[in-house]
Structures are given as C-alpha cells and as structure tokens.
mmCIF file of N, CA and C in Angstrom:
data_model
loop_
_atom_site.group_PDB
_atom_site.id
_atom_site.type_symbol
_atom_site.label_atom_id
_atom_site.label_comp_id
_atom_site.label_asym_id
_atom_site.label_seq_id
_atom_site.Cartn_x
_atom_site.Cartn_y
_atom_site.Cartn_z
ATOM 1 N N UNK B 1 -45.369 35.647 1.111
ATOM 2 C CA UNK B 1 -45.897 34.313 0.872
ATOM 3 C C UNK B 1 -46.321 34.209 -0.592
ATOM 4 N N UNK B 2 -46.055 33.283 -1.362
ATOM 5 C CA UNK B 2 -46.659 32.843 -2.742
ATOM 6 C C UNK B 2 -47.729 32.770 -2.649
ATOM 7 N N UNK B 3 -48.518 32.788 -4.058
ATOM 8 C CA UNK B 3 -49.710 33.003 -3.983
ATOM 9 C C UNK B 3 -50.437 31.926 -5.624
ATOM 10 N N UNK B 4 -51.478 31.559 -5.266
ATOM 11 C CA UNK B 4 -51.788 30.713 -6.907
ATOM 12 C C UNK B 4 -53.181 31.801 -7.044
ATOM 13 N N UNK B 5 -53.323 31.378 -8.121
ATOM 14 C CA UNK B 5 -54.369 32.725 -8.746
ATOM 15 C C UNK B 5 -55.510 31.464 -9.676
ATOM 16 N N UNK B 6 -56.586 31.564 -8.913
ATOM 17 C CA UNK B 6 -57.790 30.438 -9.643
ATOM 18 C C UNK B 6 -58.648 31.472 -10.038
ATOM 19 N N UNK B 7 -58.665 31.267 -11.516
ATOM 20 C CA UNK B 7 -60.162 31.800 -12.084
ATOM 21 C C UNK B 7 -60.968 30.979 -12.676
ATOM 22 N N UNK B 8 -62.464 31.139 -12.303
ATOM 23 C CA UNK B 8 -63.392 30.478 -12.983
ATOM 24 C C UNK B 8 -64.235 31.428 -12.715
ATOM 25 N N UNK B 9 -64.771 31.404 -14.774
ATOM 26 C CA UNK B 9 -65.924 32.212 -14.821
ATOM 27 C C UNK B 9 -65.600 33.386 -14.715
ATOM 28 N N UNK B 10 -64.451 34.606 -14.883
ATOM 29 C CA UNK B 10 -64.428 35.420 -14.811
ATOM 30 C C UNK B 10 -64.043 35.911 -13.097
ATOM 31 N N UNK B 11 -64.235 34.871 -12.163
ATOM 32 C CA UNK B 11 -64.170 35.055 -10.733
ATOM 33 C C UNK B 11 -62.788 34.704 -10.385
ATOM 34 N N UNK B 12 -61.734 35.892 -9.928
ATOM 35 C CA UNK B 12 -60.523 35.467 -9.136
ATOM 36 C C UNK B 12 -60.520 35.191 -8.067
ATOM 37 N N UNK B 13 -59.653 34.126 -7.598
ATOM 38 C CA UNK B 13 -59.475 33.657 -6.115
ATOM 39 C C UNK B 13 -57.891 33.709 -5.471
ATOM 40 N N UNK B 14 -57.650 34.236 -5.003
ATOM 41 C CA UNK B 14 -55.890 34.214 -4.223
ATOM 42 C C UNK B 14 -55.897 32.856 -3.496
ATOM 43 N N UNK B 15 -55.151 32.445 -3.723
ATOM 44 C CA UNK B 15 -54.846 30.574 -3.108
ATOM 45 C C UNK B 15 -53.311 30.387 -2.200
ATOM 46 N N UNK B 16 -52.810 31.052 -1.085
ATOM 47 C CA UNK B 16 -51.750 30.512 -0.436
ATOM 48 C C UNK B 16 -51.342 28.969 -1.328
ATOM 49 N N UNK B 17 -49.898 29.369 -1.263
ATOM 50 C CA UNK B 17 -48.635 28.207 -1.751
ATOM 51 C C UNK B 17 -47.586 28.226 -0.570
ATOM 52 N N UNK B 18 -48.084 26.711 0.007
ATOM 53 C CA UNK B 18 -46.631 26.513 0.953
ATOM 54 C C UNK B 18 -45.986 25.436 0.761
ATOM 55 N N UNK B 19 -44.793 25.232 1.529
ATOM 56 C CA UNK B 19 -44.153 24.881 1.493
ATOM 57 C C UNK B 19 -43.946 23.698 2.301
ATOM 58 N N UNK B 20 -43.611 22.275 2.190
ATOM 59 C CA UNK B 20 -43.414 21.463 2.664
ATOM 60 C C UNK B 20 -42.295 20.471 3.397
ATOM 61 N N UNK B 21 -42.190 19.835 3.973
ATOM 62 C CA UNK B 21 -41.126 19.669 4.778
ATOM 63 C C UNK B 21 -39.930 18.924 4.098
ATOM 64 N N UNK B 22 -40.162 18.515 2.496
ATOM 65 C CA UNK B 22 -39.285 17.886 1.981
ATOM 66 C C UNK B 22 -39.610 18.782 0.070
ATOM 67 N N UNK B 23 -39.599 19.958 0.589
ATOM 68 C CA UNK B 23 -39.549 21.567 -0.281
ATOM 69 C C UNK B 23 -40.988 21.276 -1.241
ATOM 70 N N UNK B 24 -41.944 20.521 -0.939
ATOM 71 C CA UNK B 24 -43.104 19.800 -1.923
ATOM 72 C C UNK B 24 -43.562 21.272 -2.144
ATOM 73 N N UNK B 25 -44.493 21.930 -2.299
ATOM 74 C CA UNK B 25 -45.288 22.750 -3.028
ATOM 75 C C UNK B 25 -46.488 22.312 -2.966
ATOM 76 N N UNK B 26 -47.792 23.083 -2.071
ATOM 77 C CA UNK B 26 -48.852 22.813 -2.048
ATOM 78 C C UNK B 26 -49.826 24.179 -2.114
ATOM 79 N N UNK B 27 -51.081 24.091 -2.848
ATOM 80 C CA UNK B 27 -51.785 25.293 -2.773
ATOM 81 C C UNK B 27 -52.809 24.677 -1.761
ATOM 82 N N UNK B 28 -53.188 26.073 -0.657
ATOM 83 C CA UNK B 28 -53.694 26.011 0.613
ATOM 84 C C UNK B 28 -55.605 26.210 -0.266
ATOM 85 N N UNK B 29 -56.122 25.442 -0.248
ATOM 86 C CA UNK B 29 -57.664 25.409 -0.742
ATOM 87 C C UNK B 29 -58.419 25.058 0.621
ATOM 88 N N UNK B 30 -57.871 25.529 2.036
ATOM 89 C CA UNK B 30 -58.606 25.416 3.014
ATOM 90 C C UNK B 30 -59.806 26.617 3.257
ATOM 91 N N UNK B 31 -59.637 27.587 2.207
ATOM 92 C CA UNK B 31 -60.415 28.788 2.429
ATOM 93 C C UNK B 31 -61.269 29.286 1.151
ATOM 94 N N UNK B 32 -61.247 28.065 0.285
ATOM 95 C CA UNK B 32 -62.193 28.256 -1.042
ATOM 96 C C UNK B 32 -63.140 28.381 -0.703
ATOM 97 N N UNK B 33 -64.158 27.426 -0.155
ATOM 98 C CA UNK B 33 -65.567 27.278 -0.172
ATOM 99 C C UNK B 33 -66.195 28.258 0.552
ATOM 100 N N UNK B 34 -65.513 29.012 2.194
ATOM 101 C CA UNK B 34 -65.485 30.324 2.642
ATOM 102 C C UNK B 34 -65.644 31.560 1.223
ATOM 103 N N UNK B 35 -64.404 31.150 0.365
ATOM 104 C CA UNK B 35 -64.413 32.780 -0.137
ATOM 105 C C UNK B 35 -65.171 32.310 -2.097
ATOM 106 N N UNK B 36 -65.987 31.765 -1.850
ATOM 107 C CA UNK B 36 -66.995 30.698 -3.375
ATOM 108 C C UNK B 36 -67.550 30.201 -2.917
ATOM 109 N N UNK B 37 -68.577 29.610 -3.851
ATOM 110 C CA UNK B 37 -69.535 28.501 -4.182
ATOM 111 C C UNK B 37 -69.010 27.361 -4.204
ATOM 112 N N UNK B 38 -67.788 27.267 -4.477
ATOM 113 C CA UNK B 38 -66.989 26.149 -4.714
ATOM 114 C C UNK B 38 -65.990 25.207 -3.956
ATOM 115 N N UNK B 39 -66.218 23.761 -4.471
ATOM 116 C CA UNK B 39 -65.026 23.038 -3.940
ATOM 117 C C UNK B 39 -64.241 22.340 -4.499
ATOM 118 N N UNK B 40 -63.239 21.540 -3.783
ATOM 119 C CA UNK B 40 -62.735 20.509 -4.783
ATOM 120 C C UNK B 40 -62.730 18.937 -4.875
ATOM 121 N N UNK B 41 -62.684 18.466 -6.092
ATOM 122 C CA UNK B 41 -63.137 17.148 -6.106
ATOM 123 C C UNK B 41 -61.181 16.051 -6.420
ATOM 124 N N UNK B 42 -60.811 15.594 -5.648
ATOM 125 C CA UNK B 42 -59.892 14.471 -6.059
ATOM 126 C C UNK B 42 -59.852 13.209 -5.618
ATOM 127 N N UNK B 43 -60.522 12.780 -6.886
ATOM 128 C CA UNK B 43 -61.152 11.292 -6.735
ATOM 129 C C UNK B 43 -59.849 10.276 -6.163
ATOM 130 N N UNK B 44 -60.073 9.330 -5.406
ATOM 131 C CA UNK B 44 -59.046 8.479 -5.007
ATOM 132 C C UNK B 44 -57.977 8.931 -3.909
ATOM 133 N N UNK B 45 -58.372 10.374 -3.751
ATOM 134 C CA UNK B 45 -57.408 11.478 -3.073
ATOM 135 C C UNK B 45 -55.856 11.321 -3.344
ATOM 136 N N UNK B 46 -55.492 11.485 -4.767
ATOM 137 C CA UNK B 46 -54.642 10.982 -5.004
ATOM 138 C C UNK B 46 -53.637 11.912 -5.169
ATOM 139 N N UNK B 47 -54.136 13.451 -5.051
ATOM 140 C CA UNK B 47 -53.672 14.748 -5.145
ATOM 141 C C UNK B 47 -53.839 15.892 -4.375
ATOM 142 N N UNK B 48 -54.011 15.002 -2.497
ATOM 143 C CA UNK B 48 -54.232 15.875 -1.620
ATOM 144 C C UNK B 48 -53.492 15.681 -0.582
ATOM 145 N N UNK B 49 -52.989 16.082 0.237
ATOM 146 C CA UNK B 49 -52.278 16.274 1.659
ATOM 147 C C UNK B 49 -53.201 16.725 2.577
ATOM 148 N N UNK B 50 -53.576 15.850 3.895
ATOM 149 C CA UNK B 50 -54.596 16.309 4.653
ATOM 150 C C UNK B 50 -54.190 16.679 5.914
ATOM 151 N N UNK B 51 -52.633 17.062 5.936
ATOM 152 C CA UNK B 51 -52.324 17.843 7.347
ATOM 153 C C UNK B 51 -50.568 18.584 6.542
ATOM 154 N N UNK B 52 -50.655 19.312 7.618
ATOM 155 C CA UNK B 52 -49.094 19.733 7.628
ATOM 156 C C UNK B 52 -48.854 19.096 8.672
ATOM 157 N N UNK B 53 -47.236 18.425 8.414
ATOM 158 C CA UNK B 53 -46.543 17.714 9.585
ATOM 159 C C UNK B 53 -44.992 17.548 9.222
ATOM 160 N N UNK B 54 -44.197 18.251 10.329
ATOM 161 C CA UNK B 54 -42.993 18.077 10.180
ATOM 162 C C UNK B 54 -42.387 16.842 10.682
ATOM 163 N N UNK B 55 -42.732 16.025 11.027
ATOM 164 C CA UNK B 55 -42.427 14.175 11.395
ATOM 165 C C UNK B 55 -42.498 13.526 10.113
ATOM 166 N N UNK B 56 -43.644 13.347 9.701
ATOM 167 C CA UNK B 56 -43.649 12.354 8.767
ATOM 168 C C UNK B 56 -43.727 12.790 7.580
ATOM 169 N N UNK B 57 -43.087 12.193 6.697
ATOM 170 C CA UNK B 57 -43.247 12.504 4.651
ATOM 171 C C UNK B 57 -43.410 10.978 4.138
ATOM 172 N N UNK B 58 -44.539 11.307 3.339
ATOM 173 C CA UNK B 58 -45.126 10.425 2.520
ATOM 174 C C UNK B 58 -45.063 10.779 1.166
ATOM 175 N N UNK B 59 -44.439 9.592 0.097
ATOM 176 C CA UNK B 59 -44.604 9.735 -1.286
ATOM 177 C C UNK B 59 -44.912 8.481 -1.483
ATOM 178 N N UNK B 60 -46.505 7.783 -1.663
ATOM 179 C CA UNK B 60 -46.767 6.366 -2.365
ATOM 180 C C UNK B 60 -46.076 6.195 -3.502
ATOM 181 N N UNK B 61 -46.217 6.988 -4.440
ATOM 182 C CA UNK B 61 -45.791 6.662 -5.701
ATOM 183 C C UNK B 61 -45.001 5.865 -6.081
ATOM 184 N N UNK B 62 -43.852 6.650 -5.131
ATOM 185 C CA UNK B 62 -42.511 6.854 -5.095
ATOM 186 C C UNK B 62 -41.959 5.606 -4.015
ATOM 187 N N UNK B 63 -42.593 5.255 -3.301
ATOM 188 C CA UNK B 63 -42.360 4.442 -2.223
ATOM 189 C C UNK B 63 -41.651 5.040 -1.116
ATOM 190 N N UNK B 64 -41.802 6.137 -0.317
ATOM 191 C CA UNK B 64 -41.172 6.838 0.532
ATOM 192 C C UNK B 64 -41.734 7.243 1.286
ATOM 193 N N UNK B 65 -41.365 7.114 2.866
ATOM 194 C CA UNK B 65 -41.722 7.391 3.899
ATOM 195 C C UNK B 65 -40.981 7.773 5.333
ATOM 196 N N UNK B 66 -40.672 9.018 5.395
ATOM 197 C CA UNK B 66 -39.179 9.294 6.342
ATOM 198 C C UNK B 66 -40.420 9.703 7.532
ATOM 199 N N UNK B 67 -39.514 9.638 8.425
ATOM 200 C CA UNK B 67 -39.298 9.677 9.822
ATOM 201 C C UNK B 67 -38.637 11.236 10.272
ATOM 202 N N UNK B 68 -39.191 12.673 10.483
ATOM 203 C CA UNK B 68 -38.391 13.333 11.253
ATOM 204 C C UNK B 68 -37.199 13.443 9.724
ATOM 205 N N UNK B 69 -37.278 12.946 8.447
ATOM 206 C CA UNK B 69 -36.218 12.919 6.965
ATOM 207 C C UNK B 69 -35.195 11.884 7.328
ATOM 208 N N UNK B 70 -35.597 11.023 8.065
ATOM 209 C CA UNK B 70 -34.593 9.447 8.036
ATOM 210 C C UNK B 70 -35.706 8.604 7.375
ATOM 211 N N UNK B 71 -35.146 8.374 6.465
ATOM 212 C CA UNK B 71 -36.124 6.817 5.349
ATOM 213 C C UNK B 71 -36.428 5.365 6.610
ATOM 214 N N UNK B 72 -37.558 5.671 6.491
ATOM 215 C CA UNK B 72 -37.944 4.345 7.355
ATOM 216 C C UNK B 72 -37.488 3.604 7.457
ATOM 217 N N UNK B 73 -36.736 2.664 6.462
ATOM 218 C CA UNK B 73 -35.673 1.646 6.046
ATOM 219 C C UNK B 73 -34.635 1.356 7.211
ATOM 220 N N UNK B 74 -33.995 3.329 7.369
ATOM 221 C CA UNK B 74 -33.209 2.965 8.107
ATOM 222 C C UNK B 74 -32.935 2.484 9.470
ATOM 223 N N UNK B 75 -34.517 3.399 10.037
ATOM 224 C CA UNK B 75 -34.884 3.570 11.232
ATOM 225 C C UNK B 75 -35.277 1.556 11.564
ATOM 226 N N UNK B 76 -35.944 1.435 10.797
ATOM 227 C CA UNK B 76 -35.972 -0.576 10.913
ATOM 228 C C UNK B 76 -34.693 -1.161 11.255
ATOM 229 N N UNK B 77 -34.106 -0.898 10.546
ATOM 230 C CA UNK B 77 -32.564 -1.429 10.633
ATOM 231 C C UNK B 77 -32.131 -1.237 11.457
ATOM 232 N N UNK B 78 -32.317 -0.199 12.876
ATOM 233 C CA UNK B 78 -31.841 -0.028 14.212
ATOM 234 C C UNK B 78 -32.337 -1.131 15.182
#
C-alpha cells in the first residue's frame, strides 16, 4: 500500500494513499488525531471525500457525476 509521509515540527506521521474508483488518489487522515494532537481544517470542504463508494463519483468542478461509471446524462436519457 502507498504511503504519504506528514511532518510537522520534527514529528513523522505515515498517512495511507488509496485509491479511488475513477483512479483519484486520496490520503487516508482517518487515523491522525488517534496517532497526534492534530487535525485537519478544509474550509468549504472543498478538498475532502467523506466516504469510499464504488456507485457513485463526484467531480463539482468538473461537472461530473457517474452512476456505477455511466455519466448521469446518460442514465436520464433512458
């Protein structure tokens, strides 16, 4: 398994990197505040994923939202 490497202050932390259902890249920070003092702050939550789920993919940005990796679009159109 990949791994991200957070230091602050001289303090290392091992951070799981997985993998997402449309190959995204996420570091697992479900076990910071367990293994620190610390947490994290993303205002607007504009840089968080709050489940793993192989059904649905979401990109606001981007305007994208598949179904199971069929674009919603199409699934309407049925």
């Amino acid at each position: 398994m990949d791994k991200a490497t957070l230091t602050i202050n001289n303090e290392t932390f091992d951070l799981p990197v997985i993998t997402g259902s449309m190959n995204e890249k996420a570091i697992d920070i479900s076990e910071l505040r367990k293994k620190s003092v610390y947490i994290t702050l993303d205002p607007g939550y504009q840089n968080t994923g709050s489940c793993l789920s192989d059904i649905t993919f979401i990109d606001g940005e981007k305007g994208v939202l598949k179904y199971r990796g069929i674009d919603i679009e199409v699934l309407a159109e049925k």
